[in-house]
mmCIF file with all atom_site columns, C-alpha atoms in Angstrom:
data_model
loop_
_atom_site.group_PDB
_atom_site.id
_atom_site.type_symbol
_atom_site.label_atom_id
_atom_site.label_alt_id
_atom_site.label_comp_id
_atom_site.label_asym_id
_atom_site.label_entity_id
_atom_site.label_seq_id
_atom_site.pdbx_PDB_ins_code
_atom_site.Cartn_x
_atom_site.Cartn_y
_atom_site.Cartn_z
_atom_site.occupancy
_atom_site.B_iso_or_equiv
_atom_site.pdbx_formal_charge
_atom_site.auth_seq_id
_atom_site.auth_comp_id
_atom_site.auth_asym_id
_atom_site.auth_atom_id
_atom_site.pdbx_PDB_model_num
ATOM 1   C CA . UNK A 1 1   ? 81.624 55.139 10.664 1.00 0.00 ? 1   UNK A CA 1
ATOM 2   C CA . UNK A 1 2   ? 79.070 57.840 10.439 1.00 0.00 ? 2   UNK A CA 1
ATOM 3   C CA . UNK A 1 3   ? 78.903 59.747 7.017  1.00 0.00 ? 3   UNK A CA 1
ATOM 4   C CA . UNK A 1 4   ? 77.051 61.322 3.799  1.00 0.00 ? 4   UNK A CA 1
ATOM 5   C CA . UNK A 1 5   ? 74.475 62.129 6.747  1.00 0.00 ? 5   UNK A CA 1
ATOM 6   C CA . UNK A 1 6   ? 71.515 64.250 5.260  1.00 0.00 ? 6   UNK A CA 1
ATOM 7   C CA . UNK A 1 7   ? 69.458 64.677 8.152  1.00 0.00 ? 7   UNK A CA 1
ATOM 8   C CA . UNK A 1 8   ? 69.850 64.582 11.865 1.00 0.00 ? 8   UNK A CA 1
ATOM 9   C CA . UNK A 1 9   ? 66.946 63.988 14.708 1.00 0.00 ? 9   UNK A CA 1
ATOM 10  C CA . UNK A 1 10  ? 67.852 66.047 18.012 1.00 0.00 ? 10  UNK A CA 1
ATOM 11  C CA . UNK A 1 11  ? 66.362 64.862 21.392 1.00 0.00 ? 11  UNK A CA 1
ATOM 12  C CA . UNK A 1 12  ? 65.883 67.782 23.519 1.00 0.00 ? 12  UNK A CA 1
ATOM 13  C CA . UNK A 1 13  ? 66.042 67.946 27.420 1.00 0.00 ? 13  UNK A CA 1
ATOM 14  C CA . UNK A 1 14  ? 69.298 66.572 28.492 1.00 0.00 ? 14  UNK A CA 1
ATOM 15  C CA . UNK A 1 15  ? 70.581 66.616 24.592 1.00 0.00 ? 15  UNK A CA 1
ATOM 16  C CA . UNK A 1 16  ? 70.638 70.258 23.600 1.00 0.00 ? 16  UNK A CA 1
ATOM 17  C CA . UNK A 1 17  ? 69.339 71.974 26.829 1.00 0.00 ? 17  UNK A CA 1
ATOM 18  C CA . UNK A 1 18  ? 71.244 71.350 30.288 1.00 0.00 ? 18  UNK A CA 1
ATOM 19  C CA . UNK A 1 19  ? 67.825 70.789 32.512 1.00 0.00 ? 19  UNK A CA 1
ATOM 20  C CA . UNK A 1 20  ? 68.557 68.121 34.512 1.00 0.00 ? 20  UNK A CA 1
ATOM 21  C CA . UNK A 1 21  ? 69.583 69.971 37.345 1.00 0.00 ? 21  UNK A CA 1
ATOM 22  C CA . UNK A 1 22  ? 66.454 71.463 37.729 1.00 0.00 ? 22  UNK A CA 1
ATOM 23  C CA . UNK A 1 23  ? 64.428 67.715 37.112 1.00 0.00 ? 23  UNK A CA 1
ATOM 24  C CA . UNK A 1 24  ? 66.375 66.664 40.358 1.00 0.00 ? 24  UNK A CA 1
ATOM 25  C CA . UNK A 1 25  ? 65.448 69.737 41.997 1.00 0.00 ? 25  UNK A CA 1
ATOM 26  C CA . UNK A 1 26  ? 61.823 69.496 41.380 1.00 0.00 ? 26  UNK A CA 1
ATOM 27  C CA . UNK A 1 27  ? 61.695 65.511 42.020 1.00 0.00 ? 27  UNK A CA 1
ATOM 28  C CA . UNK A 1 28  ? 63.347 66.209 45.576 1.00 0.00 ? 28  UNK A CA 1
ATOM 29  C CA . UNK A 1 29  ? 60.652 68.769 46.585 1.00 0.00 ? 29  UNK A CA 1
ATOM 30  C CA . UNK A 1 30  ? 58.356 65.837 45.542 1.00 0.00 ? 30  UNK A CA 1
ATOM 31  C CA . UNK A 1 31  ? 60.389 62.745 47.540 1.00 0.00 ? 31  UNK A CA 1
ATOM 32  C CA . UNK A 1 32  ? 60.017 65.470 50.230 1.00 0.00 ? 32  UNK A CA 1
ATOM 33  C CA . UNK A 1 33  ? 56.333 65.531 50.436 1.00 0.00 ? 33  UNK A CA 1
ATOM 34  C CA . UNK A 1 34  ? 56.522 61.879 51.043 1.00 0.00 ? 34  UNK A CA 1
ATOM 35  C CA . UNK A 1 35  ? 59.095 61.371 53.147 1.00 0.00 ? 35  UNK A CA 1
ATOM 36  C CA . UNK A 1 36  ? 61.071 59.406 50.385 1.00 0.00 ? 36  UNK A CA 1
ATOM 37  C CA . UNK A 1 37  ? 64.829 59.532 50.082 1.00 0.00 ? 37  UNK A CA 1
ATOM 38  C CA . UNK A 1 38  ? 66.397 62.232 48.363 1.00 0.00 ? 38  UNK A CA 1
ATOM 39  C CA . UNK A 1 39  ? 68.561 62.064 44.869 1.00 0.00 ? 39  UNK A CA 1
ATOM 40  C CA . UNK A 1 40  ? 71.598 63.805 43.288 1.00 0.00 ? 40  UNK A CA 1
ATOM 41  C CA . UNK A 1 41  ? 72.605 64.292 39.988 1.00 0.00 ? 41  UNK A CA 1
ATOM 42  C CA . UNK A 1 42  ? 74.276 61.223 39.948 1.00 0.00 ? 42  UNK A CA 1
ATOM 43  C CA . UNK A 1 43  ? 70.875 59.094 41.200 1.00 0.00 ? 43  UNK A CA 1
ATOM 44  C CA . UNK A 1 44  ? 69.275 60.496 38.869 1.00 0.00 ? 44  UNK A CA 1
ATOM 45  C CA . UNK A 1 45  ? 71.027 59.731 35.753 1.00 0.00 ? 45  UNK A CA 1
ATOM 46  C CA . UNK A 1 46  ? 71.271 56.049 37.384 1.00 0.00 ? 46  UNK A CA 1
ATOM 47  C CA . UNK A 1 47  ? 67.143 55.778 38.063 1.00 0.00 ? 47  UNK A CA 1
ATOM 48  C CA . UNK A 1 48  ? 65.293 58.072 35.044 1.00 0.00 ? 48  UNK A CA 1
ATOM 49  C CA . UNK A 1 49  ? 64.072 56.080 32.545 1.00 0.00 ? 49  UNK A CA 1
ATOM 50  C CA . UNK A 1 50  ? 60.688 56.065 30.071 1.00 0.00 ? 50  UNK A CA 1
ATOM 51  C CA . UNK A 1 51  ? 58.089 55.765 30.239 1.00 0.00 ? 51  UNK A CA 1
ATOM 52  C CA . UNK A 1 52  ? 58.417 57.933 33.129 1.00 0.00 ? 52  UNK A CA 1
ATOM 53  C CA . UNK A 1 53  ? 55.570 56.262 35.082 1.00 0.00 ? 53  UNK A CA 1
ATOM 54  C CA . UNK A 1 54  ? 58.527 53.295 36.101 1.00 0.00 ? 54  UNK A CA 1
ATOM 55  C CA . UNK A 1 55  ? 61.171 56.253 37.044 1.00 0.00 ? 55  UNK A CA 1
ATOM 56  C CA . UNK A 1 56  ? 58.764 57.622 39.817 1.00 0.00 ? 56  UNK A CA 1
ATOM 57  C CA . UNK A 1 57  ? 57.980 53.812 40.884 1.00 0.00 ? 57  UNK A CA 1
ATOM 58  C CA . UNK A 1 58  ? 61.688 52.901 41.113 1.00 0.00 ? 58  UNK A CA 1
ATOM 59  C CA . UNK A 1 59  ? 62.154 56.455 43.486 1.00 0.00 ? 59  UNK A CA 1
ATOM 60  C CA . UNK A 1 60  ? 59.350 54.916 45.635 1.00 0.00 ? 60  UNK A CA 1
ATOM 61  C CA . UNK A 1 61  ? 56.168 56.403 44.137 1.00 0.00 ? 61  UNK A CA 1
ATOM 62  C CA . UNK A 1 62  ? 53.086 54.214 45.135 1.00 0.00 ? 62  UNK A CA 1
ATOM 63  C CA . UNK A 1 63  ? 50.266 54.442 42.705 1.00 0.00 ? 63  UNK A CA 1
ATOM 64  C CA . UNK A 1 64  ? 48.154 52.360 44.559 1.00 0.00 ? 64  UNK A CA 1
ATOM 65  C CA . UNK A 1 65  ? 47.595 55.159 46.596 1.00 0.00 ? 65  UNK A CA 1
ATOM 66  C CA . UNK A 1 66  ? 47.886 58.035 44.649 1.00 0.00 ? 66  UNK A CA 1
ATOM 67  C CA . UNK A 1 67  ? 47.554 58.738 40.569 1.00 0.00 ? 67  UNK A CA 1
ATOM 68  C CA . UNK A 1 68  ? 50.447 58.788 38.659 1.00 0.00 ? 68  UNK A CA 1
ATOM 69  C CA . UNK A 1 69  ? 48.392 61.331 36.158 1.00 0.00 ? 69  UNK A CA 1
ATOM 70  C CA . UNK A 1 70  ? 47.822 63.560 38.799 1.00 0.00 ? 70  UNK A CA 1
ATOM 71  C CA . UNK A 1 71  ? 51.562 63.430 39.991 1.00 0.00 ? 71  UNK A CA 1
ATOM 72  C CA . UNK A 1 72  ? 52.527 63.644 36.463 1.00 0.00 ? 72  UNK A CA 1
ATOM 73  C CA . UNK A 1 73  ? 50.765 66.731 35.836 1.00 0.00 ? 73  UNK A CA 1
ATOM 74  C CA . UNK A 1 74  ? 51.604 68.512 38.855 1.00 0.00 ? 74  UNK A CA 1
ATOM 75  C CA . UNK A 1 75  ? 55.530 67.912 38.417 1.00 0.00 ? 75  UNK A CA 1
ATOM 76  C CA . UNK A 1 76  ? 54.695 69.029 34.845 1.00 0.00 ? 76  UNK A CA 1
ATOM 77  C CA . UNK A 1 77  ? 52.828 72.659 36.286 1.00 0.00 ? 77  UNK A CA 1
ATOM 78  C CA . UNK A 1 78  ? 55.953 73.093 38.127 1.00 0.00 ? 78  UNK A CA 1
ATOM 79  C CA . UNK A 1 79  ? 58.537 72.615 35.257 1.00 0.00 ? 79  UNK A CA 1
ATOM 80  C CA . UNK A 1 80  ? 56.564 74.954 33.182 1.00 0.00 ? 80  UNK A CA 1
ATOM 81  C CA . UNK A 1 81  ? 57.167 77.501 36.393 1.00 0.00 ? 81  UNK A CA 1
ATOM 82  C CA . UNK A 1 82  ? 60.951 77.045 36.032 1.00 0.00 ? 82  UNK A CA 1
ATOM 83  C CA . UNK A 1 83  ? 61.074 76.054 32.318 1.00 0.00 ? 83  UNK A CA 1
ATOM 84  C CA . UNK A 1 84  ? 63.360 79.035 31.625 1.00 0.00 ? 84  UNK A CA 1
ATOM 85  C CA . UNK A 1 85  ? 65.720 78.689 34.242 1.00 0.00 ? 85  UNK A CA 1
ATOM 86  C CA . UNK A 1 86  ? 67.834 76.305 32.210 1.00 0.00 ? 86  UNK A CA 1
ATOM 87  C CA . UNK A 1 87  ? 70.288 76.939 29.500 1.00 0.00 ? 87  UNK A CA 1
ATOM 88  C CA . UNK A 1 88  ? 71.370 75.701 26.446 1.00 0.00 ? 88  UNK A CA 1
ATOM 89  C CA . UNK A 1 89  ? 74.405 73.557 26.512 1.00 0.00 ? 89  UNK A CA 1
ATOM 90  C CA . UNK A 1 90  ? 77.805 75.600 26.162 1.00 0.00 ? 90  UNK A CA 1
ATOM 91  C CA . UNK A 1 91  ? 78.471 74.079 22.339 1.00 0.00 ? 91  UNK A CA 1
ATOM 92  C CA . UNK A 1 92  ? 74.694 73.930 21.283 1.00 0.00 ? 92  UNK A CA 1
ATOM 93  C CA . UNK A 1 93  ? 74.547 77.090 18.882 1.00 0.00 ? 93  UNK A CA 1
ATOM 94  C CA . UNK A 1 94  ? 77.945 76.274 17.682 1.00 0.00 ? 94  UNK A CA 1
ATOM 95  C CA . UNK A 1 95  ? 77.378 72.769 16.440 1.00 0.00 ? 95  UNK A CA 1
ATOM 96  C CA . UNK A 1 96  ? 73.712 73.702 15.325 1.00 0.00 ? 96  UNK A CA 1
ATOM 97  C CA . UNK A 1 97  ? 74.618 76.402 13.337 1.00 0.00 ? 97  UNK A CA 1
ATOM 98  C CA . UNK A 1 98  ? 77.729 74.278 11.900 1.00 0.00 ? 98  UNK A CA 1
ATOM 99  C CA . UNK A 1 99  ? 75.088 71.657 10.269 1.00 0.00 ? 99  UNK A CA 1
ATOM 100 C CA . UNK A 1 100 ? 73.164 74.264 8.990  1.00 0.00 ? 100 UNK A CA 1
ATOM 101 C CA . UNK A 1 101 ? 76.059 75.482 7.361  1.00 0.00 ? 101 UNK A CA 1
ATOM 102 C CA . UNK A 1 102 ? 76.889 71.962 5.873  1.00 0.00 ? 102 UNK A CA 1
ATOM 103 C CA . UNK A 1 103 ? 73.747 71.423 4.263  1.00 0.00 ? 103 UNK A CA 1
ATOM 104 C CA . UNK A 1 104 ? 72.448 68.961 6.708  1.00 0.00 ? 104 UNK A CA 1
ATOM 105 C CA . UNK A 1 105 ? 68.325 69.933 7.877  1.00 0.00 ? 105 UNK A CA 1
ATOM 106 C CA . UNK A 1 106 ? 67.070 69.345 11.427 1.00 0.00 ? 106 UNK A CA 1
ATOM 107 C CA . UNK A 1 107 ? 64.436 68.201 13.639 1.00 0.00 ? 107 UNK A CA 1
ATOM 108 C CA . UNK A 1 108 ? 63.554 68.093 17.012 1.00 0.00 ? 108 UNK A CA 1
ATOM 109 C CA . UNK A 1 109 ? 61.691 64.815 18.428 1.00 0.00 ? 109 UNK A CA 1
ATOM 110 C CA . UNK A 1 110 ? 61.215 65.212 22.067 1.00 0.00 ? 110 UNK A CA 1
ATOM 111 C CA . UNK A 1 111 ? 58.946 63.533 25.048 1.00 0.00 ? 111 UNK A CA 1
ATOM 112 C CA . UNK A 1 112 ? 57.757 66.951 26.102 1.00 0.00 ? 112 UNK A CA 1
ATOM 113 C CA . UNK A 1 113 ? 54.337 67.815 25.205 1.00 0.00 ? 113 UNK A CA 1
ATOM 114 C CA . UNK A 1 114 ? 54.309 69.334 22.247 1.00 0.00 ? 114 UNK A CA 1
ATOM 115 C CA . UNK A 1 115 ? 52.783 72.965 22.922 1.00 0.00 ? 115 UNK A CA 1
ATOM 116 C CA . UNK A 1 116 ? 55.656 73.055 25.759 1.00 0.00 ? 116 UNK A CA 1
ATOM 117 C CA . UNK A 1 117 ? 58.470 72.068 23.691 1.00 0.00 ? 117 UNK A CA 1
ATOM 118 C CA . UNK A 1 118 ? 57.113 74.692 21.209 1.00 0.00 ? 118 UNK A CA 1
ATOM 119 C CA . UNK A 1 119 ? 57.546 77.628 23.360 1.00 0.00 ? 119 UNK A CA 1
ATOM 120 C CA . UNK A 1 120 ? 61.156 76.494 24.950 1.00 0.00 ? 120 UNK A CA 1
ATOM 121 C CA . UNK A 1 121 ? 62.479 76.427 21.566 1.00 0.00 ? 121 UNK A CA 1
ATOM 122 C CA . UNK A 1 122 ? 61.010 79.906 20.812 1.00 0.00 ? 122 UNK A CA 1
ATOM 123 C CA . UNK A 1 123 ? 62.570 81.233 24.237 1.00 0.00 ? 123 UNK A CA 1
ATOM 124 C CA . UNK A 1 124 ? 65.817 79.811 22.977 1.00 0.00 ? 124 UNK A CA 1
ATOM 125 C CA . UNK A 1 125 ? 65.571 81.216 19.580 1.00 0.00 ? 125 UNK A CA 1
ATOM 126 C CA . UNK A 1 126 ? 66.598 78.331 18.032 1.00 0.00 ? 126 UNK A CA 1
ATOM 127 C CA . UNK A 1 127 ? 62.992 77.271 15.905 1.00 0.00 ? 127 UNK A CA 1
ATOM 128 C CA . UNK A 1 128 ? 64.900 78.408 12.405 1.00 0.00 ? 128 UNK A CA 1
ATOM 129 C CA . UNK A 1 129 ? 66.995 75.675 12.206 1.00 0.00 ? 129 UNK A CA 1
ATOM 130 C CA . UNK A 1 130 ? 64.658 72.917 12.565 1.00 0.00 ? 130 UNK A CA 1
ATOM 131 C CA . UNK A 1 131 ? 62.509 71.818 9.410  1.00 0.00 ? 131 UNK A CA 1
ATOM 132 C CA . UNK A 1 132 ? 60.112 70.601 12.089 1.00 0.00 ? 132 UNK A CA 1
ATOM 133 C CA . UNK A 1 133 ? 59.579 69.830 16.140 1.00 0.00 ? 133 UNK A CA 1
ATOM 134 C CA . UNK A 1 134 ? 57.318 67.566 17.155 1.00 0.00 ? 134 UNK A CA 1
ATOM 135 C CA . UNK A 1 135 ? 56.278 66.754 20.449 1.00 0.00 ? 135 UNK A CA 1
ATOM 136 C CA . UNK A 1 136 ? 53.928 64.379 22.361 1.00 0.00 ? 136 UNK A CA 1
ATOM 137 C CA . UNK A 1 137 ? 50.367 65.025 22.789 1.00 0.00 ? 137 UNK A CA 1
ATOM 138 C CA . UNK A 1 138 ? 50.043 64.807 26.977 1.00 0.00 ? 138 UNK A CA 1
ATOM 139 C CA . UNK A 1 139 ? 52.497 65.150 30.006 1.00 0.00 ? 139 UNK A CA 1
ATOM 140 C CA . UNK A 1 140 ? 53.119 61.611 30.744 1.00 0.00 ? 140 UNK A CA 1
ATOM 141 C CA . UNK A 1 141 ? 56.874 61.029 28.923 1.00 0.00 ? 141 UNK A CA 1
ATOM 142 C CA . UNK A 1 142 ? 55.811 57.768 27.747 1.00 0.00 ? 142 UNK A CA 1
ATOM 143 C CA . UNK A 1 143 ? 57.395 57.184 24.057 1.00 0.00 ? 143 UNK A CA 1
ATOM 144 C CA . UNK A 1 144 ? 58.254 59.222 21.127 1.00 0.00 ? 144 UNK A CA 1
ATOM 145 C CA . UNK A 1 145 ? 58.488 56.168 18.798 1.00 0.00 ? 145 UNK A CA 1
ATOM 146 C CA . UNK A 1 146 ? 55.031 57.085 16.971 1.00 0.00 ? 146 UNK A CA 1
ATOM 147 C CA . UNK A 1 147 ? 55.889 60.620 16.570 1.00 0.00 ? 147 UNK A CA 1
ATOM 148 C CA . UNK A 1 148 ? 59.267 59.885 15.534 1.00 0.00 ? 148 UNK A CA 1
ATOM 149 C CA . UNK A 1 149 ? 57.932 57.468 13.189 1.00 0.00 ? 149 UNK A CA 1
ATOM 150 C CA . UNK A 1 150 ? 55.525 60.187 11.740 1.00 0.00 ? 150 UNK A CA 1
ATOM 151 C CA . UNK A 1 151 ? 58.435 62.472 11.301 1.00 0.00 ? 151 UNK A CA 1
ATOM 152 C CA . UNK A 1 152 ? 60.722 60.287 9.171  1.00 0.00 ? 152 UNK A CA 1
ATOM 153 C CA . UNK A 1 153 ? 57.853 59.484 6.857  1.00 0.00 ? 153 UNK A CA 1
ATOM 154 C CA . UNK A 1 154 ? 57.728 63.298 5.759  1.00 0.00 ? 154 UNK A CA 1
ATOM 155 C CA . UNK A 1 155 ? 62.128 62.913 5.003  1.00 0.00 ? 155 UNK A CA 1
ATOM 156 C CA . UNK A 1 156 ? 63.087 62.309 2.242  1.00 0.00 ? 156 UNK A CA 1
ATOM 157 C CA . UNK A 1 157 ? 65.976 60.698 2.774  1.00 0.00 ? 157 UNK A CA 1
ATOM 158 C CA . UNK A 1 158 ? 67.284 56.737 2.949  1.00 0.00 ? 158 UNK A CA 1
ATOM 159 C CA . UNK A 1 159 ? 67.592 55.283 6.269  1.00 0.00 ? 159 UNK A CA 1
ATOM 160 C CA . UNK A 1 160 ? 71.632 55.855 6.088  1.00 0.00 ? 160 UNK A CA 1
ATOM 161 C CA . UNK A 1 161 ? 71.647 59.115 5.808  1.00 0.00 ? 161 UNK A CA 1
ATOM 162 C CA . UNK A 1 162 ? 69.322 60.300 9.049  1.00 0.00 ? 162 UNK A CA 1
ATOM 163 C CA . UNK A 1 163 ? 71.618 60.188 12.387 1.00 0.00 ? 163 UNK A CA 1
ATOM 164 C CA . UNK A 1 164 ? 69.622 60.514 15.649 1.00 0.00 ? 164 UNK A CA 1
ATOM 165 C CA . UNK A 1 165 ? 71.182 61.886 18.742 1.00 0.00 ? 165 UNK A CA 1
ATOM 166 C CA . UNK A 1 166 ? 69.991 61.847 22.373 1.00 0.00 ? 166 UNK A CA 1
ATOM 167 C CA . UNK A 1 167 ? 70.698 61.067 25.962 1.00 0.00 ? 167 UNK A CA 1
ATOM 168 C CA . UNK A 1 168 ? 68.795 58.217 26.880 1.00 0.00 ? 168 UNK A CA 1
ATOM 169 C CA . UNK A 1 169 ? 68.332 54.524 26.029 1.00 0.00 ? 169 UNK A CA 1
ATOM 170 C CA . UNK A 1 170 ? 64.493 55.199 24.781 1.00 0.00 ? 170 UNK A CA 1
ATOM 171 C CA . UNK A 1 171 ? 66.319 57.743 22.007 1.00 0.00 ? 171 UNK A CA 1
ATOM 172 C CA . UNK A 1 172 ? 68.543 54.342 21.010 1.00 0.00 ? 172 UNK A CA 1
ATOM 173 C CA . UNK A 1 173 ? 65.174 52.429 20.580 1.00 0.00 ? 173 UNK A CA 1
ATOM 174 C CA . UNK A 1 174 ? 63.802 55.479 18.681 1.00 0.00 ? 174 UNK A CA 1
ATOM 175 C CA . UNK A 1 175 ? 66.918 54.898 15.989 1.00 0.00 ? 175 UNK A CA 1
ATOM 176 C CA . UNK A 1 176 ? 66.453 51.112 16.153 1.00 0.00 ? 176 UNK A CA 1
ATOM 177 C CA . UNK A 1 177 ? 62.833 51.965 15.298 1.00 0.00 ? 177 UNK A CA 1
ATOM 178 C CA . UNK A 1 178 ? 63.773 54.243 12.241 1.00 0.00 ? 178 UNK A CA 1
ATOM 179 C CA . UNK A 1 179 ? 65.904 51.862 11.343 1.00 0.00 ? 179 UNK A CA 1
ATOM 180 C CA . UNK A 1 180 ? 68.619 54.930 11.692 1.00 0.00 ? 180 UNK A CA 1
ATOM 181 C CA . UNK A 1 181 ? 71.965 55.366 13.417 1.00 0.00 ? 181 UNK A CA 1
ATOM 182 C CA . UNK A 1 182 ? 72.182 56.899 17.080 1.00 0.00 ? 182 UNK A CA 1
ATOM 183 C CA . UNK A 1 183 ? 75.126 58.909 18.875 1.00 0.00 ? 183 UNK A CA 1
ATOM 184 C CA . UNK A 1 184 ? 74.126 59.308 22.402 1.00 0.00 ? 184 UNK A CA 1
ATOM 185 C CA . UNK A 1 185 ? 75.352 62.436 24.904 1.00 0.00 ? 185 UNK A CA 1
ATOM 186 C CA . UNK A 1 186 ? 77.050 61.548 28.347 1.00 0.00 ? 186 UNK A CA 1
ATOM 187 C CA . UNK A 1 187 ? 75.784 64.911 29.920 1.00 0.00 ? 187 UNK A CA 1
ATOM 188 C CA . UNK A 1 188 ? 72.370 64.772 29.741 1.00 0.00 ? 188 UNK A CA 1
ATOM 189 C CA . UNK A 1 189 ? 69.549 62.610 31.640 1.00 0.00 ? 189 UNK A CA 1
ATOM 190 C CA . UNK A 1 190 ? 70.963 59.098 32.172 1.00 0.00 ? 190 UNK A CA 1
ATOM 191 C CA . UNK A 1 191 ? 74.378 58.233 33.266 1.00 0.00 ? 191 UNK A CA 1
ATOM 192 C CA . UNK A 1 192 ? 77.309 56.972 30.762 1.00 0.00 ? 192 UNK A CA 1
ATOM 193 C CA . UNK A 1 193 ? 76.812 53.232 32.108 1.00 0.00 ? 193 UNK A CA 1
ATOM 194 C CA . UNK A 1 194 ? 73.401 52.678 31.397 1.00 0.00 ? 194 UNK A CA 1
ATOM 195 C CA . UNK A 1 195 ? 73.998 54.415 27.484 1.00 0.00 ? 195 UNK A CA 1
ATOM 196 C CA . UNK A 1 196 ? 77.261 51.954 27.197 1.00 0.00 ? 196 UNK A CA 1
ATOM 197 C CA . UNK A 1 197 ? 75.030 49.094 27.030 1.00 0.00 ? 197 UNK A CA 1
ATOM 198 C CA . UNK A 1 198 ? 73.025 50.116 23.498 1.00 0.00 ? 198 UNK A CA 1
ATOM 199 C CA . UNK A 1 199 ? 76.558 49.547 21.860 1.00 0.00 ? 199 UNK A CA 1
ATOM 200 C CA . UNK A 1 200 ? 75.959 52.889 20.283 1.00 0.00 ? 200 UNK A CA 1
ATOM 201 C CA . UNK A 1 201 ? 78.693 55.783 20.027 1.00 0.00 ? 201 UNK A CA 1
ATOM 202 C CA . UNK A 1 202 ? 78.992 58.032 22.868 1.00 0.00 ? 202 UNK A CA 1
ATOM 203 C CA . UNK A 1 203 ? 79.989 61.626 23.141 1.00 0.00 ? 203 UNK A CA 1
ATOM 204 C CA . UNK A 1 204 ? 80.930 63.844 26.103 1.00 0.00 ? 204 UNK A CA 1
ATOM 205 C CA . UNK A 1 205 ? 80.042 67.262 24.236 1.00 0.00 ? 205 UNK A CA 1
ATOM 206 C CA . UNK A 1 206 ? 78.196 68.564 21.390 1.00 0.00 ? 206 UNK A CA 1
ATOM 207 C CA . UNK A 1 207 ? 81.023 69.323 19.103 1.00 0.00 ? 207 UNK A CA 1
ATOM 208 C CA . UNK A 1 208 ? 82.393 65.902 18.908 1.00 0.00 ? 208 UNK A CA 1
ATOM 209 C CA . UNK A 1 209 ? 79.715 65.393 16.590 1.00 0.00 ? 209 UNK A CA 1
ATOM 210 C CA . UNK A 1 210 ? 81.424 67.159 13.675 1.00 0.00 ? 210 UNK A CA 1
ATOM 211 C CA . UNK A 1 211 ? 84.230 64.203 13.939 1.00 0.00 ? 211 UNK A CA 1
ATOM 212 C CA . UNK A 1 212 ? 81.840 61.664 13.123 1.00 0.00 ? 212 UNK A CA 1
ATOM 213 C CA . UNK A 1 213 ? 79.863 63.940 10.120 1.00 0.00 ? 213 UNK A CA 1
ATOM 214 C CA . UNK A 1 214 ? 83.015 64.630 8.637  1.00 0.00 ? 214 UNK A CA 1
ATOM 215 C CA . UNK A 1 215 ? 84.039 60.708 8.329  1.00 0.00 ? 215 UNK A CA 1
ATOM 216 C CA . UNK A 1 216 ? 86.932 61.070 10.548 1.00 0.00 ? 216 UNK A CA 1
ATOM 217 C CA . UNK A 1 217 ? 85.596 58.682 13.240 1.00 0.00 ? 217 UNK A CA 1
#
């Protein structure tokens, strides 16, 4: 059971914005280029992982030939082209503002690089209810776990009371790193298989969150 929760840590792409629609989309126009096979939604979800280096190898990326920085930062230019295009998950503002409204602060620890991840939450108008939002310091998606790490060090709050919620298995090693507890979104970047094997509770939207902060799952 998941109460008395003072604090929760938000992932961001795939957890509160729906953008991984357009990561498929930009991947294929890559695969394209070199005449690799193409992926859904669903191949996705089964093949993205971090650090993001090992999800271009496993699509058929060869860095022998060619540098994954450069490829990295390229995808990256192309994002920021498109970076609007997404929107916020149907229950985001809802279950944000709900939080707020119990008393419980927010933060935002995401793989994007950090001056990115600034402006999206700016376009979204979402920056005043986050105490902070940190984000990595380069384009390469390898690990949060440092900056997530910095973050709880400036709570004030015991390990049991800080919740972390993502999509992905790297945001259930961020919580095992914190030492914190983890609910992890079906919706988002990797598929509800590959999250079922963390042990840690699942959700299939936003709002099912209030359940668990209320102590009535």
């Amino acid at each position: 059971m998941i109460n008395n929760i003072k604090h929760i840590i938000w992932d961001w792409n795939g957890t509160l914005v729906n953008d991984a629609w357009l990561f498929v989309e930009l991947m294929n126009e890559e695969l394209i280029q070199r005449n690799l096979p193409l992926i859904d939604i669903q191949k996705y979800r089964q093949h993205f992982t971090f650090p993001v280096k090992k999800y271009y190898e496993n699509l058929g990326f060869d860095f022998k030939k060619e540098s994954f920085q450069e490829v990295g930062y390229n995808f990256i230019q192309k994002y920021k082209y498109r970076k609007h295009e997404p929107a916020l998950f149907d229950d985001t503002i809802e279950i944000l503002t709900g939080i707020s409204e119990r008393g419980i602060s927010q933060s935002i620890i995401s793989a994007q690089e950090n001056t990115l991840l600034q402006e999206s939450i700016q376009h979204y108008n979402i920056t005043e209810f986050f105490a902070s939002i940190m984000g990595i310091e380069h384009y390469y998606a390898d690990s949060k776990i440092k900056i997530a790490q910095n973050n709880k060090a400036q709570l004030n709050y015991s390990d049991n009371s800080i919740l972390m919620i993502g999509d992905t298995v790297h945001d259930h090693e961020v919580a095992e790193s914190l030492n914190v507890s983890c609910i992890l979104f079906t919706n988002g970047h990797y598929s509800r298989r590959r999250l079922q094997k963390t042990g840690c509770i699942m959700i299939n939207n936003l709002l099912e969150i209030t359940s668990y902060l209320k102590g009535e799952k």
